[in-house]
Coordinates of C-alpha atoms (C1' of nucleotides) in Angstrom, one line a residue:
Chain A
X1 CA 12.6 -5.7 17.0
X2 CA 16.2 -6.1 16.8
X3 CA 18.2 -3.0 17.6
X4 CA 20.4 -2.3 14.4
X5 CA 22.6 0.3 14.5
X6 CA 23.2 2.9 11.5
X7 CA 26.6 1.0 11.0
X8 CA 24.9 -2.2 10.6
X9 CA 21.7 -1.1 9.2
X10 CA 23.0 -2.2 5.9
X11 CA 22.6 -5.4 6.6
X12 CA 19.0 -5.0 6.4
X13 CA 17.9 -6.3 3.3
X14 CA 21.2 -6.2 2.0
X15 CA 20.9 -9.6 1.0
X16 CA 18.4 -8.4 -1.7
X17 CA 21.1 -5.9 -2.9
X18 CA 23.6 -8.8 -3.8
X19 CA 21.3 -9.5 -6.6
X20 CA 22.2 -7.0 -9.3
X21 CA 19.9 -6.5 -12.5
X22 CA 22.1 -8.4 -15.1
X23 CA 19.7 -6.9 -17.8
X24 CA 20.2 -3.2 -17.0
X25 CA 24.1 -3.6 -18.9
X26 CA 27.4 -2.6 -17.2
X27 CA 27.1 1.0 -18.0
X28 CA 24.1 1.3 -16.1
X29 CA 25.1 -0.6 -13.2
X30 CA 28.4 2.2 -13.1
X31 CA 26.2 4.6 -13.1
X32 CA 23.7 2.7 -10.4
X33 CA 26.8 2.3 -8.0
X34 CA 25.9 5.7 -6.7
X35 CA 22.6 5.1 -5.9
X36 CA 23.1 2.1 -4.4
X37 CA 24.8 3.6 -1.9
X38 CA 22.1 6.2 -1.6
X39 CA 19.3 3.2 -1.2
X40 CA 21.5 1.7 1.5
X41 CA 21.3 5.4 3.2
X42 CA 17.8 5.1 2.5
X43 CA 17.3 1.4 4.2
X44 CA 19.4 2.1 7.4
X45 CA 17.4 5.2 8.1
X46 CA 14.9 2.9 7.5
X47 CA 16.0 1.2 10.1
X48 CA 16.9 3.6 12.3
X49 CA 13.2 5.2 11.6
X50 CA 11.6 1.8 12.4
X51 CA 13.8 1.8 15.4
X52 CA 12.4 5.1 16.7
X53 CA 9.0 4.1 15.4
X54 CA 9.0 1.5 17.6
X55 CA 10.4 3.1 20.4
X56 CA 8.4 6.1 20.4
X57 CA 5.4 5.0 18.8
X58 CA 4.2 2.7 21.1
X59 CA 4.5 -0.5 19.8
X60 CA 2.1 -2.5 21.6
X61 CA -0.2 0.3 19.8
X62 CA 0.0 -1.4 16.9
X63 CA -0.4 -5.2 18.0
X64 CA -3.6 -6.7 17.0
X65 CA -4.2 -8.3 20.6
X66 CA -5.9 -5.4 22.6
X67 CA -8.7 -4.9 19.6
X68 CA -11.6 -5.3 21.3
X69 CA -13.4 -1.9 20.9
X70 CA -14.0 1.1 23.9
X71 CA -11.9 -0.1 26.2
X72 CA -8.8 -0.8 24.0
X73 CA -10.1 2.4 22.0
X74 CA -9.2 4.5 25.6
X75 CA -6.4 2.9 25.9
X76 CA -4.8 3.6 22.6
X77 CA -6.1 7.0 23.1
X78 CA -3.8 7.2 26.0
X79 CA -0.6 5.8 24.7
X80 CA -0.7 7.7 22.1
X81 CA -0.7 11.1 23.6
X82 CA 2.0 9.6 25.7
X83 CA 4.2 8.9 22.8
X84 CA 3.2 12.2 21.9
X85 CA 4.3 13.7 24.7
X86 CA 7.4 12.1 25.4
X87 CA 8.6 12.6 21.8
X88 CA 7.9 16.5 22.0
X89 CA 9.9 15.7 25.3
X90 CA 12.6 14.6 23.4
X91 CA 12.9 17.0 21.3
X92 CA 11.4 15.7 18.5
X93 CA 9.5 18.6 17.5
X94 CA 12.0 20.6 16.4
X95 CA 13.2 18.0 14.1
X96 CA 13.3 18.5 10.2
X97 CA 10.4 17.1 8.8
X98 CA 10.6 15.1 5.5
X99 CA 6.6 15.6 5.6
X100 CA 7.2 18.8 4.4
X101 CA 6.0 17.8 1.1
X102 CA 2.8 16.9 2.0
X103 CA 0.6 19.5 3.9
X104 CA -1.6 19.2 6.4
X105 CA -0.2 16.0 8.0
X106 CA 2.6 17.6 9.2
X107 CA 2.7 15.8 12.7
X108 CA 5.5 16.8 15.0
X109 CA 7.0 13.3 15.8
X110 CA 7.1 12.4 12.3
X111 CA 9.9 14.8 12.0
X112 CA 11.8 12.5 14.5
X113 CA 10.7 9.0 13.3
X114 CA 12.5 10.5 9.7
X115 CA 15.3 12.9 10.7
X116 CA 18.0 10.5 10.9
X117 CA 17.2 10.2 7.1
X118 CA 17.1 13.7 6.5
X119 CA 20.0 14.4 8.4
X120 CA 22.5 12.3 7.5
X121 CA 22.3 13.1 3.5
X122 CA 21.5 9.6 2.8
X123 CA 18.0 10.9 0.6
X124 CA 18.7 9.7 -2.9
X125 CA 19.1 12.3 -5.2
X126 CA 15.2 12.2 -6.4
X127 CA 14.3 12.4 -2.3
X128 CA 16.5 14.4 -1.7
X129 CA 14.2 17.0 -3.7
X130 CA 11.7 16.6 -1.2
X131 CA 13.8 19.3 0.8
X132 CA 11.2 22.3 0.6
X133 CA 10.7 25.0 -1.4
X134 CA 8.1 27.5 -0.1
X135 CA 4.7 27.4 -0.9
X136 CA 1.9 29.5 0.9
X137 CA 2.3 29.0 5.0
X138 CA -0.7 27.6 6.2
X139 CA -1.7 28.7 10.2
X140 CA -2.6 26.2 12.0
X141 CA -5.4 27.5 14.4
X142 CA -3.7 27.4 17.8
X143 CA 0.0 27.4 16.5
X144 CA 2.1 30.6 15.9
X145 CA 2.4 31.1 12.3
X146 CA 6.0 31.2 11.2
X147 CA 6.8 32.2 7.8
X148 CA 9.7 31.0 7.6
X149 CA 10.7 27.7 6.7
X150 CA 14.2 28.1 5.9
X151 CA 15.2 26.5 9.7
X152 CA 13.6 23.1 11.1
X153 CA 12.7 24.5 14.2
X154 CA 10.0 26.9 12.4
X155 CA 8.6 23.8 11.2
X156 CA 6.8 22.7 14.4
X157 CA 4.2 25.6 15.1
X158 CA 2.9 25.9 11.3
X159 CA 1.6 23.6 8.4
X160 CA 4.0 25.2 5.6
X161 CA 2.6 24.0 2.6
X162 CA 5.4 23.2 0.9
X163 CA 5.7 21.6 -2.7
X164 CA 8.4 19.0 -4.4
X165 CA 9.9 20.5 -6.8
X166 CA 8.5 16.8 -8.5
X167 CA 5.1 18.3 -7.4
X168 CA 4.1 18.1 -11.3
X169 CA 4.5 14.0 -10.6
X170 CA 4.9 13.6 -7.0
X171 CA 2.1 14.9 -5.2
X172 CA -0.4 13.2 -7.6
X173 CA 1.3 10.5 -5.9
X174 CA 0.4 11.1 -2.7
X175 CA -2.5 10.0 -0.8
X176 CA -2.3 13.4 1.0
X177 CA -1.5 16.0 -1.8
X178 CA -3.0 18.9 -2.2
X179 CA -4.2 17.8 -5.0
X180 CA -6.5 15.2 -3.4
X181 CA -8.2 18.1 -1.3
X182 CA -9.1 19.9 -4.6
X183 CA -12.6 21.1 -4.6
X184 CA -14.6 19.4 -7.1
X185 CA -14.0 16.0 -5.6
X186 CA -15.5 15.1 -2.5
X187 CA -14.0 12.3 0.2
X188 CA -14.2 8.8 -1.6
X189 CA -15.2 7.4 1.3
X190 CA -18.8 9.1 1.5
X191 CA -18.8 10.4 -2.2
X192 CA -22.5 9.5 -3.5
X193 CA -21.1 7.6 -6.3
X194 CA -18.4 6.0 -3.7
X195 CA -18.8 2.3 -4.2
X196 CA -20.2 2.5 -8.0
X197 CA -17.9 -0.1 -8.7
X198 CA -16.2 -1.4 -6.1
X199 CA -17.9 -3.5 -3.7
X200 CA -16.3 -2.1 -1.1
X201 CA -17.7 1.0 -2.0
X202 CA -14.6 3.0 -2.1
X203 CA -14.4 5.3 -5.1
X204 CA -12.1 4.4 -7.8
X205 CA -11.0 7.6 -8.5
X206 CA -7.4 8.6 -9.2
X207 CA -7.8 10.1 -5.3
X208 CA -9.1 6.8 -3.5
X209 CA -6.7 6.2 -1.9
X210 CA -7.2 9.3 0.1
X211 CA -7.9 7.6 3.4
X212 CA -11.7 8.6 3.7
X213 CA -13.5 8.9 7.4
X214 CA -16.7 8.0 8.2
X215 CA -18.8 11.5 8.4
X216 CA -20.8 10.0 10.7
X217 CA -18.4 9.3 13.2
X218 CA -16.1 11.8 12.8
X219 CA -17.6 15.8 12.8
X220 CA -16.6 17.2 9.8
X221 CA -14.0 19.5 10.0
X222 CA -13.5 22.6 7.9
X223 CA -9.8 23.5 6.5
X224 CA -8.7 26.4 7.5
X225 CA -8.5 27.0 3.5
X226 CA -11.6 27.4 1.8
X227 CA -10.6 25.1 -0.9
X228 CA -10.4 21.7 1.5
X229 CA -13.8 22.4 2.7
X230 CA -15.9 19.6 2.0
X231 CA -13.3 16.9 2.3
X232 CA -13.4 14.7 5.7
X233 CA -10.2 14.2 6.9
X234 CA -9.1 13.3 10.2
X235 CA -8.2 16.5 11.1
X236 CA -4.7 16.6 11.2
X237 CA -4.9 20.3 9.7
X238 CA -6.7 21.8 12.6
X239 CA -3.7 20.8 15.3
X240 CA -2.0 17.8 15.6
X241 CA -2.6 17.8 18.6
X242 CA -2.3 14.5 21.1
X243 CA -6.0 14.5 21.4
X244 CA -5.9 14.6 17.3
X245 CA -4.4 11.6 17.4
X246 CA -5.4 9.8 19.8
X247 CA -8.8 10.6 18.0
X248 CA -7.7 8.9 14.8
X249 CA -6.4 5.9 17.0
X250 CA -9.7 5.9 18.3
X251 CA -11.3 5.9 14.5
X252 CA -9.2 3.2 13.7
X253 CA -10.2 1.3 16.2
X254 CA -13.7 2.0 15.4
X255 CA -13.2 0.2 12.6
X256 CA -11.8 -3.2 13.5
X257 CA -15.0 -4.9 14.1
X258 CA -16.6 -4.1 11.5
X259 CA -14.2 -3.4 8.7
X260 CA -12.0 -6.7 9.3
X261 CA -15.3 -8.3 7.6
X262 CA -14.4 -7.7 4.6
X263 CA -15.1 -5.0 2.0
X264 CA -14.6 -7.2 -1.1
X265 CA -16.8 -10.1 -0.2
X266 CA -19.6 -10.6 -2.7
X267 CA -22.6 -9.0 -1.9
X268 CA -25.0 -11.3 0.0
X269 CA -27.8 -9.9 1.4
X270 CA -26.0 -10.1 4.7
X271 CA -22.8 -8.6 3.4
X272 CA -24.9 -6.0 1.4
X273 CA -26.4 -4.5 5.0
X274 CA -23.0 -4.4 6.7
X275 CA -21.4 -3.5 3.5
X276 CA -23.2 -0.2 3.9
X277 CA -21.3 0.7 7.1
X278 CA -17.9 -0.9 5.6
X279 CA -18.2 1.6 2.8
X280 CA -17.8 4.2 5.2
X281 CA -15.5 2.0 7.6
X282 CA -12.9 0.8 5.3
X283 CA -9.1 2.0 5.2
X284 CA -7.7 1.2 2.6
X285 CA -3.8 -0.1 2.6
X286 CA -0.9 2.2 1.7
X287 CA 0.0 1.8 -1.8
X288 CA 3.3 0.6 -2.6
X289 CA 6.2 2.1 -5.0
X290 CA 4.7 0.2 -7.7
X291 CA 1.3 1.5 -7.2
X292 CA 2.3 4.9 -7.1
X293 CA 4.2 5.0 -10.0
X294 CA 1.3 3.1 -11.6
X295 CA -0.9 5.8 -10.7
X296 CA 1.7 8.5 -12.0
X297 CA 2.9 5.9 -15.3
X298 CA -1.3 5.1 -16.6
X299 CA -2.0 8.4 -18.2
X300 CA 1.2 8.4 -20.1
X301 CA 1.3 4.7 -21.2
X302 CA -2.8 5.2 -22.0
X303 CA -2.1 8.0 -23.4
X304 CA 0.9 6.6 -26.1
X305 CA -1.0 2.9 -25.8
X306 CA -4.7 4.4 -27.1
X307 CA -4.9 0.8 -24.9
X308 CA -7.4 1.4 -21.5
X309 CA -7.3 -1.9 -20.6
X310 CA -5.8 -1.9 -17.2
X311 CA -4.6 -5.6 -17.5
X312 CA -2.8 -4.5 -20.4
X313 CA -1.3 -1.2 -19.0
X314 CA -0.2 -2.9 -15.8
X315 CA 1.7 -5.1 -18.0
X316 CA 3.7 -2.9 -19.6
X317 CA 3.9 -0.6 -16.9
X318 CA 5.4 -3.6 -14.5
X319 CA 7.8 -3.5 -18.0
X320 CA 8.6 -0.3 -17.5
X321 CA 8.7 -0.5 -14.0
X322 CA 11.8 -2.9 -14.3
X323 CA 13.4 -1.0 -17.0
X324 CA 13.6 1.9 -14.8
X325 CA 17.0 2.7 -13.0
X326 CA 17.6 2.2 -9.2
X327 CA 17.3 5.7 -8.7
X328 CA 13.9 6.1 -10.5
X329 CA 12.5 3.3 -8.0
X330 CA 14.3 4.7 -5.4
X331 CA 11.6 7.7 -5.5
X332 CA 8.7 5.6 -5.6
X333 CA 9.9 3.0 -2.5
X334 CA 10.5 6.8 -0.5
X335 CA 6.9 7.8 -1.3
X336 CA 5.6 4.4 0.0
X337 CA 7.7 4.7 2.7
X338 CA 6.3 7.8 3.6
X339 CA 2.6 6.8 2.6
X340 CA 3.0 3.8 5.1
X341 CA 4.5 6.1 7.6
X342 CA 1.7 8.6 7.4
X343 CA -0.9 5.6 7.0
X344 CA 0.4 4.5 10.1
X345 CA 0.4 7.6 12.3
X346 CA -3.0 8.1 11.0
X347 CA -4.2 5.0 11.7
X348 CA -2.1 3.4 14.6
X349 CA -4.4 0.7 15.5
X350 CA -4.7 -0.2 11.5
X351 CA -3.5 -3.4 10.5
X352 CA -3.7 -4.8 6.6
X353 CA -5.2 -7.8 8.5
X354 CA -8.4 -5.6 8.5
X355 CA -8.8 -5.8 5.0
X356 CA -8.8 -9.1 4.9
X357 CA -11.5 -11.1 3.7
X358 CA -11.7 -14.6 2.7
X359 CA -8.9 -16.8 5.1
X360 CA -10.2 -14.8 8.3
X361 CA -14.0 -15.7 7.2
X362 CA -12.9 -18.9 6.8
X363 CA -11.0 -19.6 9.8
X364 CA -13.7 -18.3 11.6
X365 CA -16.7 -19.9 9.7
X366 CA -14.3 -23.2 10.6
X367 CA -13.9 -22.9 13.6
X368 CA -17.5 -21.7 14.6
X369 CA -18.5 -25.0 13.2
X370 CA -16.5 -26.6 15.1
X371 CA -15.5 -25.1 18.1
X372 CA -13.2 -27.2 19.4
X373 CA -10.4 -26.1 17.4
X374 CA -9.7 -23.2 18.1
X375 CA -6.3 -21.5 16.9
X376 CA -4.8 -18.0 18.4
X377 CA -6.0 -16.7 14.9
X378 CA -9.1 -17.5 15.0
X379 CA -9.5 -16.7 18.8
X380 CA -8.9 -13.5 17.7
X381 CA -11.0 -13.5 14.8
X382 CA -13.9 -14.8 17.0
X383 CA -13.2 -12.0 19.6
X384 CA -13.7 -9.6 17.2
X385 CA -16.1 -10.8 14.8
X386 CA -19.5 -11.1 15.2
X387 CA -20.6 -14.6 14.8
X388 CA -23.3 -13.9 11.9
X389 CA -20.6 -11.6 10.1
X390 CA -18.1 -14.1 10.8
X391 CA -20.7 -16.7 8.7
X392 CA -20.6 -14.6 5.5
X393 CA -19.7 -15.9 2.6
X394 CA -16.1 -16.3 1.8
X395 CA -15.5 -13.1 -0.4
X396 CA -13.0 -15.2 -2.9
X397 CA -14.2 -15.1 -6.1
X398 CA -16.3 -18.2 -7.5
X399 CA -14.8 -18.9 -11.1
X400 CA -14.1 -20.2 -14.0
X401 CA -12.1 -22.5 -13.4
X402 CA -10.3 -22.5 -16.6
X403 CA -9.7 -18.8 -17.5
X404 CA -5.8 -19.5 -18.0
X405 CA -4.0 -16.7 -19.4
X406 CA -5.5 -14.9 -22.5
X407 CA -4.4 -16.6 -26.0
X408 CA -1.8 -14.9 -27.2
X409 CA -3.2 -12.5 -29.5
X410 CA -2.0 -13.2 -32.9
X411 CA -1.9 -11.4 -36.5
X412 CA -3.7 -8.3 -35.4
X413 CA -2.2 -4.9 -35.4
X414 CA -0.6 -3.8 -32.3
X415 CA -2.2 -0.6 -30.5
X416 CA 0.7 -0.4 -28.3
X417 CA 3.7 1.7 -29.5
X418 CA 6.8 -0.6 -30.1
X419 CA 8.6 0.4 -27.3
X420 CA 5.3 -0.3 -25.0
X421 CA 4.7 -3.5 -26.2
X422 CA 2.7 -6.0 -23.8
X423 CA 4.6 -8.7 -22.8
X424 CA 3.2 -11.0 -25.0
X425 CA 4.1 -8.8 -27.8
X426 CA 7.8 -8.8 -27.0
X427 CA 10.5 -10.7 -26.3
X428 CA 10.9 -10.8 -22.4
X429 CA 13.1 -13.7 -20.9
X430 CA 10.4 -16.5 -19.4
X431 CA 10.3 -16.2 -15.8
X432 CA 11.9 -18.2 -13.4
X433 CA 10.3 -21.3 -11.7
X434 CA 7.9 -20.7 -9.1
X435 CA 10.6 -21.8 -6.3
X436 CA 12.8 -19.2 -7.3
X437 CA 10.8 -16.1 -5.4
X438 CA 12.2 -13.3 -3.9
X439 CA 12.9 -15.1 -0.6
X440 CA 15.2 -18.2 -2.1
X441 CA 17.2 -15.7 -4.8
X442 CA 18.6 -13.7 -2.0
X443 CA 21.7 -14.3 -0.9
X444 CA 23.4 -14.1 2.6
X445 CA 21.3 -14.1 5.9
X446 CA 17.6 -13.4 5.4
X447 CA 16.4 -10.5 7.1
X448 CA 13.0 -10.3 8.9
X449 CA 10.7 -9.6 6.1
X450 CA 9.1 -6.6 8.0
X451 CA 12.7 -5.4 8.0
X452 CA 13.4 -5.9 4.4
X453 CA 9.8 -4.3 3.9
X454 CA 10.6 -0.7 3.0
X455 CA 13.6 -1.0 1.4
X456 CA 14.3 -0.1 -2.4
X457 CA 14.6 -4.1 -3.4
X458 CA 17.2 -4.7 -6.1
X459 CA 14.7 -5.7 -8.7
X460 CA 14.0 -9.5 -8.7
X461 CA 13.4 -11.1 -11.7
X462 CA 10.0 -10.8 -12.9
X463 CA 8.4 -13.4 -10.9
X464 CA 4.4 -13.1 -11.9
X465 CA 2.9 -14.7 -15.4
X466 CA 3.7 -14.3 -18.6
X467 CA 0.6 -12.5 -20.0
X468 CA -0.9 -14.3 -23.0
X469 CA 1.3 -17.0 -22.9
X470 CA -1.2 -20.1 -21.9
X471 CA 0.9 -20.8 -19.0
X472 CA 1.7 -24.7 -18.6
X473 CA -0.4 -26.6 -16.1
X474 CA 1.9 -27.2 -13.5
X475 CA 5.1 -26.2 -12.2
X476 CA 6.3 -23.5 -14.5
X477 CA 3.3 -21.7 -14.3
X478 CA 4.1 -17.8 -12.5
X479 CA 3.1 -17.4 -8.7
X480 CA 0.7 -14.8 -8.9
X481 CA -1.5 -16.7 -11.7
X482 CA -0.8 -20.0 -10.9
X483 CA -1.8 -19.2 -6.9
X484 CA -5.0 -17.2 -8.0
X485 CA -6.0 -20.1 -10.2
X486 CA -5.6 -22.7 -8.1
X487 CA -7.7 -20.6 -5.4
X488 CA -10.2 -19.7 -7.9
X489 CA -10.4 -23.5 -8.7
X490 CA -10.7 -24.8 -5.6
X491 CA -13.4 -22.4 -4.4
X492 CA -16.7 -23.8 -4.2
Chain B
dG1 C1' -23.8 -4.8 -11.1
dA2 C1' -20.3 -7.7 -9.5
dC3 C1' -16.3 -9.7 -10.6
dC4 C1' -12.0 -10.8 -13.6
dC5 C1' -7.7 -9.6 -15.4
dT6 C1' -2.9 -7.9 -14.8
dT7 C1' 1.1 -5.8 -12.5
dT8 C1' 4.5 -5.3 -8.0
dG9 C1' 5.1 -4.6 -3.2
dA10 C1' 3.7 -4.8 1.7
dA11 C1' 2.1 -7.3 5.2
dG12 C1' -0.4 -10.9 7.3
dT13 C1' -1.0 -16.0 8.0
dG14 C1' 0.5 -20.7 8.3
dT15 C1' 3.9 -24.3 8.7
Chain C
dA1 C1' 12.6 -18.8 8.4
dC2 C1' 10.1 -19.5 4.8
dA3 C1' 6.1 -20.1 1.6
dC4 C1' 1.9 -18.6 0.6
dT5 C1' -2.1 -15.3 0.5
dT6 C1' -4.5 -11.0 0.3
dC7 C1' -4.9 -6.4 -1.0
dA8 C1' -3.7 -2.0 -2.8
dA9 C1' -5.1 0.9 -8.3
dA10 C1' -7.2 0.9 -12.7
dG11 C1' -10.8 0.3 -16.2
dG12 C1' -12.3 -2.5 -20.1
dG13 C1' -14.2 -7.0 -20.5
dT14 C1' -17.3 -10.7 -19.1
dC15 C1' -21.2 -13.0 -17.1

DNA sequence: GACCCTTTGAAGTGT
DNA sequence: ACACTTCAAAGGGTC
């Protein structure tokens, strides 16, 4: 990973931020200067966090190479309590923590991977809210309590559950708000009606995303609060502890074999049997700032639309979504960044490859067939898989082939409120050819897309279909649809 | 009951 | 480096 200085950290992704939002109106963009400069803070401490990340957090962790099972599973045990210890070496500890805002994950070196954000101001102004006001301090068994918040250093021997002041919208956010511990819900992972409609048998439930463990593998853990009993975290709130973690490294690892095959294949009799132990198995990936302000945005735009349809939400919420100012998105792409952050640290041996289903199957069905071609992917895959998983059937989605978009609906009265019209209700400007994607309409050099990952984009033009509108057979057609179509067609 | 649709973003794969 | 693919959430609709 290239070593990019806080001076130069701007350059990362900078080439996205030469694009400006020509539709947003002069005033706007005045008023955006401002929090440009704040998502620039925001993407070099990105930097600078990726930097220590890397450094600290044991990169080689987090390569895919060393999957194979126990003996890879004791060795990520072991780097990870040294990053542990050499970052509580380093003082990390005592650093601020921006996890402040999200109880019972506070880990100690997270307050290092993020102080360089906290601490140089560069939080936009909606982050910067996450600076804590007080909510009940939780003991941590083990730790002194401190009940005082007000200076970092108290920070590293309790679990002060602290609140955004956005808490009303934020933490519902959050894969790991208090809010997803609440009692009446159990873990999505194990819930009884876990999988009622996803094949991969993870609850659809506002708190899916709450990264579920297997019970079986892990012993449950009671909160020290009454009120999280019942819910199987990793158990991040008992002590976060080197062993802690190198425990969840270890659950991750668990996983691999098993969860790389595939949680949305269709359900063959084969994939139904280790379905079972991928419903418990599966982590889900992070969700991005879209997806969280998705999940904050659907109630509302239900709620005004008297529209459920989620095809129909997500369209006028990826409206919305655009229409919002740099500093709105600025909030979400912080909570994403810290949702991957805390994905990662609870899962160091995670990688989205595990979720993958259909081109992993395939390159493996391919190349068990014919063994004589055998590609560093797939060499992997094989290594991994096992050979009558790795047969499954492809989990892509056998369809139609011509389910183009809907017709545009036409002379019937709109449910949708007329500033929440669906994009085939209104007037949006067609979207740009397929070549023009976010890679070719950025200007200057091109930054590593893991680089540019986290970064508060400048909004690209909308680049997916134009809903209802029959989208042209060829070129014109949007990427998202057009690719998806093309799959779907080609599938046997 | 499984999958589709629809959105954006992150990350993985392939060339 | 770049293009492409998959998955994350949601829930009504479709088969």
């Amino acid at each position: 990973m290239p070593q990019l200085s806080r001076e130069d950290g701007d350059d990362l992704g900078a080439s996205d931020e030469l694009i400006a939002f020509k539709d947003e109106g002069e005033q706007e963009e005045k008023r955006n200067v401002s929090a440009e400069r704040d998502l620039d803070d925001v993407k070099s401490s990105l930097v600078n966090e990726s930097e220590t990340n890397s450094s600290s957090d044991s990169e080689a962790d987090r390569r895919p190479e060393p999957r194979p099972g126990v003996v890879s599973r004791g060795r990520q045990s072991q780097l990870s309590e040294e990053a542990l210890r050499k970052q509580q070496r380093d003082g990390g500890v005592l650093q601020p923590s921006p996890y402040v805002g999200y109880p019972f994950f506070m880990f100690p070196d997270l307050g290092n991977l993020c102080s360089p954000y906290l601490a140089n101001g560069a939080l936009t102004a909606g982050a910067r809210t996450y600076l804590p006001f007080q909510w009940p301090l939780l003991d941590v068994p083990g730790r002194a309590s401190v009940r005082d918040t007000a200076t970092p250093s108290h920070l590293s021997s309790s679990v002060p559950i602290v609140q955004h002041p956005h808490v009303s919208h934020l933490h519902p956010l959050l894969s790991y708000s208090p809010e997803a511990f609440s009692p009446p819900r159990t873990s999505p992972g194990f819930s009884p009606e876990a999988g009622k409609r996803h094949p991969s048998g993870v609850s659809r439930s506002p708190h899916a995303s709450c990264y579920p463990v297997s019970p079986g593998a892990m012993p449950q853990i009671p909160h020290p609060l009454g009120w999280l009993q019942g819910q199987h975290m990793y158990p991040m709130a008992g002590g976060f502890s080197p062993a802690a973690l190198a425990m969840n490294a270890s659950m991750s690892r668990l996983h691999s074999p098993v969860s790389r095959l595939c949680p949305h294949r269709k359900a063959t009799p084969e994939t139904k049997r280790e379905g079972d132990e991928d419903k418990k198995l599966h982590i889900k990936k992070p969700l991005n700032a879209f997806m969280l302000y998705m999940r904050e945005e659907r109630p509302k735009v239900v709620a005004m639309c008297k529209v459920k349809e989620s095809s129909s939400i997500n369209q006028i919420l990826g409206q919305r979504w655009h229409s919002l100012t740099k500093d709105e998105q600025a909030k979400y792409y912080e909570l994403a960044r810290q949702e991957r952050l805390l994905h990662s640290k609870l899962y160091p041996g995670w990688s989205a490859r595990d979720n993958y289903v259909s081109m992993k199957t395939a390159h493996a069905r391919h190349h068990l067939t014919q063994p004589h071609t055998v590609s560093h992917l797939t060499h992997t895959h094989l290594s991994q898989a096992s050979p009558a998983s790795s047969l499954d059937s492809p989990a892509t989605p056998t369809t139609s082939l011509a389910s183009p978009a809907a017709p545009a609906p036409t002379g019937h009265t709109s449910p949708y409120p007329e500033q929440l019209q669906p994009l085939s209700l209104t007037t949006k400007p067609q979207r740009p050819p397929l070549s023009l994607n976010r890679a070719t309409i950025t200007t200057g050099p091109s930054t590593p897309s893991s680089n540019t990952a986290s970064s508060p984009p400048q909004r690209p033009p909308p680049l997916r279909s134009q809903p209802f509108l029959a989208p042209p057979p060829t070129s014109s057609s949007s990427h998202g649809a057009l690719t998806q179509q093309l799959r779907r067609t080609n599938q046997p």
